[in-house]
Amino acid sequence: MVNYIIFILVVAGVYALLAQSLTLSWGLAGLVNLGLVGFFAIGAYASAMTTKWGGWPIPLGLLAATVLGLFTGFIVTISTLRLRDDYLAIVTLGFAEVVRLVASNEIWLTGGTDGIAGVPSIVPRAWGQGYHVTMLAIVSVLAIATCALVRHLAASPWGRALRAVREDQVVAAVAGKPVIRLKAQAFSIAAAIAALAGAIYGHYTSYVAPEIYQPLITIYVFLAVTAGGVGRPAGAFLGAYLLIGFLELTRFMAEIVPGVSPVQAAATREILVGLALILLLRLKPNGIMPERNQKAPPSTA
Amino acid sequence: MMDGSAPVLVVDNLQLAFGGLRALDGASLSIPTGGVTALIGPNGAGKTTLFNVISGLLKPNAGTVILAGQDGHGRDLTMLPPDQISRLGLVRTFQIARGLPKMTVFEHLMLYGPDQPGERLWMVMTSPSAVRRREDELSEKALAVARRMRLDHLIDNPVTALSGGQKKLLEIGRALMAEPRLILFDEPAAGVNPTLAETIGDQLRAIAAEGRTVLLIEHDMALVGRVADHVIVMALGRKLAEGSFDAVCDNAEVQRAYLGVRAELAA
């Protein structure tokens, strides 16, 4: 049971990282990135391939994943500059599917649908429970540090300009803000964070394969950010833990609620998640922690 | 105001067609440095389109827009993106106040503040003190602008909580934050009550008195008569006439453009 809880907390930490990524690209810059899981996959593959087949040390593999995420994010931004809202959403969704299909079919490069098994672990697996506890510490620290970084960025003049781009990019441009540069920076950093999360998750579970990187992951992260607070890094962080906690709790529903068979419980899981989200947004339309506005200093005159 | 010095902005032979409609059809005009110049003309004359071209939101099919530089050299704005034009000291407002719904009055003002190093990622990470210092300067200025626009009691309110008139004032205030040399006002008094229109007129005069050049599109002729030093009339995508307000009002061609031509006269 302890190992199970530790495992869930590691997964929640990975989701918290993804939620920070989405807070930057969607929450602050307003770029609807339905391709989040694509960057997650790219990071996982980059680190798994370089460390398992290339023999690179793991820190270098993580770095390679982050840099490749940054680079791919930049390419996706400049190739979608004219797109906004639902158009961008469709293209980024397609991007993630392309990543998954390429990973499935380019067997010489990625190992195809068999995936890459035995991805090296960050700390020795032989430590048993110590392994999981150490990984929990690493992931949690990383998630907290990323959240602090995104908070710092969101509260800066850079974050303010980015929010203006989200609200109305014509006004942002007239205000003298370089809209394209701001979008490219936000989206690329967001992609790098997602890629790093993917790399860590790959090393933790030791297995990277196309079927892991389903669009449902992206949707879950959107749920977490929406519930926690769009444009509020701490809210997204909290939302990720709440979402994973809730998802896991619903597994035990068959035991808790009388008269529900395990099959029925499994079938109602997603319904419950949806219901919880609707209820939450009915009661707290801006999420648990709404976006923060910069307060004016007390007037001196 | 009109001292015969070099114009701050020279528009030469601008052409812009939307399909078969020639919104700008050889528009040529020059805006004197300092004072208030009003751009008037019937609906569809191409005034707002001209503003959109000058501020870089639309690219013309042909023609140039030369902004006099502080060093005496002019720059053609038609090649530049809107954010660069704003940073050169030319800022425009919007006819229908374009607020950023999730941002407060204070944030709107701060956003327009120029030269904030904290808008560069690298500086955010490496020079927090420089960012902080500029932020303090800008917030002092933002509070002053808010007082001037009588928005100081609403400073932390979201822009969606403002009345129509207050939105118009914020539109003016945030443009002022950018410290522009030339401000383009697109109907700053449209849809406001007469008292507020008068206040806005006073603000425009005060802005010109600070040494900034004001270019104004306005349909409220009482306001134009009160604040404009110089009036340019546009019709059918080009300049029709220019001069003092009274001279322009007496111009028969201008009257015809505004009121139309009776059938027997046209024949």
Short mmCIF file of N, CA and C in Angstrom, two decimals, chain A residues 133-209:
data_model
loop_
_atom_site.label_atom_id
_atom_site.label_comp_id
_atom_site.label_asym_id
_atom_site.label_seq_id
_atom_site.Cartn_x
_atom_site.Cartn_y
_atom_site.Cartn_z
N VAL A 133 11.10 6.09 -3.02
CA VAL A 133 11.11 7.28 -2.15
C VAL A 133 12.05 8.33 -2.73
N THR A 134 13.23 7.88 -3.21
CA THR A 134 14.18 8.83 -3.80
C THR A 134 13.58 9.50 -5.03
N MET A 135 12.94 8.69 -5.87
CA MET A 135 12.32 9.25 -7.07
C MET A 135 11.22 10.24 -6.70
N LEU A 136 10.47 9.90 -5.64
CA LEU A 136 9.42 10.82 -5.18
C LEU A 136 10.03 12.15 -4.79
N ALA A 137 11.17 12.07 -4.08
CA ALA A 137 11.84 13.31 -3.65
C ALA A 137 12.29 14.10 -4.88
N ILE A 138 12.92 13.42 -5.85
CA ILE A 138 13.42 14.12 -7.04
C ILE A 138 12.27 14.80 -7.79
N VAL A 139 11.22 14.01 -8.05
CA VAL A 139 10.10 14.55 -8.84
C VAL A 139 9.42 15.69 -8.10
N SER A 140 9.24 15.52 -6.78
CA SER A 140 8.54 16.56 -6.02
C SER A 140 9.35 17.86 -6.01
N VAL A 141 10.66 17.74 -5.78
CA VAL A 141 11.50 18.94 -5.76
C VAL A 141 11.46 19.63 -7.12
N LEU A 142 11.55 18.80 -8.16
CA LEU A 142 11.53 19.36 -9.51
C LEU A 142 10.20 20.07 -9.78
N ALA A 143 9.10 19.46 -9.36
CA ALA A 143 7.78 20.05 -9.60
C ALA A 143 7.64 21.36 -8.84
N ILE A 144 8.12 21.37 -7.59
CA ILE A 144 8.02 22.60 -6.78
C ILE A 144 8.90 23.69 -7.39
N ALA A 145 10.13 23.31 -7.80
CA ALA A 145 11.04 24.31 -8.37
C ALA A 145 10.46 24.88 -9.67
N THR A 146 9.87 24.01 -10.49
CA THR A 146 9.29 24.49 -11.75
C THR A 146 8.12 25.42 -11.48
N CYS A 147 7.33 25.05 -10.47
CA CYS A 147 6.19 25.89 -10.11
C CYS A 147 6.69 27.26 -9.65
N ALA A 148 7.77 27.28 -8.87
CA ALA A 148 8.32 28.55 -8.40
C ALA A 148 8.83 29.38 -9.58
N LEU A 149 9.46 28.70 -10.52
CA LEU A 149 9.98 29.40 -11.71
C LEU A 149 8.84 30.02 -12.51
N VAL A 150 7.80 29.22 -12.75
CA VAL A 150 6.68 29.72 -13.56
C VAL A 150 5.96 30.86 -12.82
N ARG A 151 5.90 30.73 -11.49
CA ARG A 151 5.31 31.82 -10.69
C ARG A 151 6.09 33.11 -10.85
N HIS A 152 7.41 32.97 -10.80
CA HIS A 152 8.28 34.14 -10.96
C HIS A 152 8.06 34.77 -12.33
N LEU A 153 7.98 33.93 -13.36
CA LEU A 153 7.78 34.43 -14.72
C LEU A 153 6.40 35.09 -14.85
N ALA A 154 5.39 34.44 -14.27
CA ALA A 154 4.02 34.94 -14.42
C ALA A 154 3.87 36.31 -13.76
N ALA A 155 4.58 36.51 -12.65
CA ALA A 155 4.44 37.77 -11.91
C ALA A 155 5.32 38.87 -12.48
N SER A 156 6.19 38.54 -13.42
CA SER A 156 7.13 39.52 -13.97
C SER A 156 6.45 40.36 -15.05
N PRO A 157 7.08 41.46 -15.46
CA PRO A 157 6.55 42.22 -16.61
C PRO A 157 6.44 41.36 -17.86
N TRP A 158 7.32 40.38 -17.99
CA TRP A 158 7.22 39.44 -19.12
C TRP A 158 5.89 38.69 -19.07
N GLY A 159 5.52 38.24 -17.87
CA GLY A 159 4.25 37.53 -17.71
C GLY A 159 3.06 38.43 -17.98
N ARG A 160 3.18 39.68 -17.59
CA ARG A 160 2.10 40.64 -17.83
C ARG A 160 1.91 40.84 -19.34
N ALA A 161 3.02 41.00 -20.05
CA ALA A 161 2.95 41.17 -21.51
C ALA A 161 2.35 39.93 -22.16
N LEU A 162 2.72 38.77 -21.62
CA LEU A 162 2.20 37.51 -22.15
C LEU A 162 0.69 37.41 -21.96
N ARG A 163 0.21 37.82 -20.78
CA ARG A 163 -1.23 37.79 -20.53
C ARG A 163 -1.95 38.76 -21.46
N ALA A 164 -1.30 39.87 -21.76
CA ALA A 164 -1.91 40.82 -22.70
C ALA A 164 -2.02 40.19 -24.09
N VAL A 165 -1.01 39.43 -24.48
CA VAL A 165 -1.05 38.73 -25.77
C VAL A 165 -2.23 37.76 -25.78
N ARG A 166 -2.43 37.08 -24.65
CA ARG A 166 -3.55 36.14 -24.53
C ARG A 166 -4.89 36.86 -24.69
N GLU A 167 -5.02 38.01 -24.06
CA GLU A 167 -6.31 38.71 -24.07
C GLU A 167 -6.61 39.35 -25.42
N ASP A 168 -5.60 39.99 -26.03
CA ASP A 168 -5.83 40.67 -27.31
C ASP A 168 -4.47 40.99 -27.92
N GLN A 169 -4.07 40.21 -28.93
CA GLN A 169 -2.70 40.40 -29.39
C GLN A 169 -2.51 41.68 -30.18
N VAL A 170 -3.60 42.24 -30.74
CA VAL A 170 -3.47 43.52 -31.44
C VAL A 170 -3.15 44.62 -30.42
N VAL A 171 -3.87 44.61 -29.30
CA VAL A 171 -3.60 45.61 -28.27
C VAL A 171 -2.18 45.44 -27.73
N ALA A 172 -1.77 44.19 -27.51
CA ALA A 172 -0.41 43.95 -27.01
C ALA A 172 0.62 44.52 -27.97
N ALA A 173 0.41 44.35 -29.27
CA ALA A 173 1.36 44.88 -30.25
C ALA A 173 1.35 46.40 -30.22
N VAL A 174 0.15 47.00 -30.14
CA VAL A 174 0.08 48.47 -30.09
C VAL A 174 0.74 48.99 -28.81
N ALA A 175 0.71 48.18 -27.75
CA ALA A 175 1.38 48.57 -26.51
C ALA A 175 2.90 48.41 -26.63
N GLY A 176 3.36 47.98 -27.80
CA GLY A 176 4.80 47.89 -28.03
C GLY A 176 5.41 46.55 -27.67
N LYS A 177 4.58 45.53 -27.49
CA LYS A 177 5.11 44.22 -27.09
C LYS A 177 5.36 43.34 -28.32
N PRO A 178 6.51 42.69 -28.37
CA PRO A 178 6.82 41.81 -29.50
C PRO A 178 6.06 40.50 -29.38
N VAL A 179 4.89 40.45 -29.99
CA VAL A 179 3.94 39.35 -29.78
C VAL A 179 4.55 38.00 -30.16
N ILE A 180 5.20 37.94 -31.31
CA ILE A 180 5.72 36.66 -31.78
C ILE A 180 6.81 36.14 -30.86
N ARG A 181 7.70 37.04 -30.45
CA ARG A 181 8.78 36.61 -29.57
C ARG A 181 8.21 36.08 -28.25
N LEU A 182 7.23 36.78 -27.70
CA LEU A 182 6.65 36.36 -26.43
C LEU A 182 6.00 34.99 -26.55
N LYS A 183 5.24 34.80 -27.62
CA LYS A 183 4.57 33.50 -27.82
C LYS A 183 5.60 32.39 -27.99
N ALA A 184 6.63 32.65 -28.80
CA ALA A 184 7.63 31.62 -29.06
C ALA A 184 8.35 31.24 -27.78
N GLN A 185 8.68 32.25 -26.96
CA GLN A 185 9.38 31.95 -25.70
C GLN A 185 8.50 31.11 -24.78
N ALA A 186 7.25 31.55 -24.61
CA ALA A 186 6.36 30.84 -23.68
C ALA A 186 6.12 29.40 -24.16
N PHE A 187 5.84 29.26 -25.43
CA PHE A 187 5.52 27.93 -25.94
C PHE A 187 6.74 27.00 -25.89
N SER A 188 7.91 27.54 -26.21
CA SER A 188 9.12 26.71 -26.21
C SER A 188 9.47 26.25 -24.80
N ILE A 189 9.41 27.18 -23.84
CA ILE A 189 9.73 26.79 -22.46
C ILE A 189 8.71 25.77 -21.97
N ALA A 190 7.45 26.00 -22.32
CA ALA A 190 6.41 25.05 -21.93
C ALA A 190 6.71 23.67 -22.50
N ALA A 191 7.12 23.62 -23.77
CA ALA A 191 7.43 22.34 -24.41
C ALA A 191 8.62 21.68 -23.73
N ALA A 192 9.60 22.49 -23.33
CA ALA A 192 10.78 21.94 -22.66
C ALA A 192 10.40 21.32 -21.32
N ILE A 193 9.50 21.98 -20.59
CA ILE A 193 9.06 21.43 -19.29
C ILE A 193 8.33 20.10 -19.50
N ALA A 194 7.45 20.06 -20.51
CA ALA A 194 6.71 18.82 -20.79
C ALA A 194 7.68 17.71 -21.18
N ALA A 195 8.69 18.04 -21.98
CA ALA A 195 9.66 17.04 -22.40
C ALA A 195 10.46 16.51 -21.22
N LEU A 196 10.83 17.41 -20.32
CA LEU A 196 11.57 16.98 -19.12
C LEU A 196 10.70 16.04 -18.28
N ALA A 197 9.42 16.39 -18.15
CA ALA A 197 8.50 15.53 -17.40
C ALA A 197 8.44 14.14 -18.04
N GLY A 198 8.38 14.10 -19.37
CA GLY A 198 8.33 12.82 -20.08
C GLY A 198 9.58 12.00 -19.84
N ALA A 199 10.73 12.67 -19.88
CA ALA A 199 12.00 11.96 -19.68
C ALA A 199 12.05 11.34 -18.29
N ILE A 200 11.68 12.12 -17.28
CA ILE A 200 11.71 11.62 -15.89
C ILE A 200 10.76 10.43 -15.74
N TYR A 201 9.58 10.57 -16.31
CA TYR A 201 8.58 9.51 -16.19
C TYR A 201 9.09 8.24 -16.87
N GLY A 202 9.73 8.40 -18.04
CA GLY A 202 10.29 7.25 -18.75
C GLY A 202 11.36 6.54 -17.92
N HIS A 203 12.23 7.30 -17.31
CA HIS A 203 13.28 6.69 -16.47
C HIS A 203 12.66 6.01 -15.25
N TYR A 204 11.60 6.61 -14.73
CA TYR A 204 10.99 6.06 -13.52
C TYR A 204 10.30 4.72 -13.80
N THR A 205 9.52 4.67 -14.88
CA THR A 205 8.79 3.44 -15.16
C THR A 205 9.62 2.46 -15.98
N SER A 206 10.77 2.92 -16.50
CA SER A 206 11.74 2.13 -17.28
C SER A 206 11.17 1.66 -18.62
N TYR A 207 10.04 2.20 -19.03
CA TYR A 207 9.43 1.72 -20.27
C TYR A 207 8.85 2.90 -21.04
N VAL A 208 9.23 2.99 -22.32
CA VAL A 208 8.73 4.05 -23.19
C VAL A 208 8.13 3.39 -24.42
N ALA A 209 6.84 3.63 -24.70
CA ALA A 209 6.21 3.03 -25.88
C ALA A 209 5.08 3.94 -26.37
#
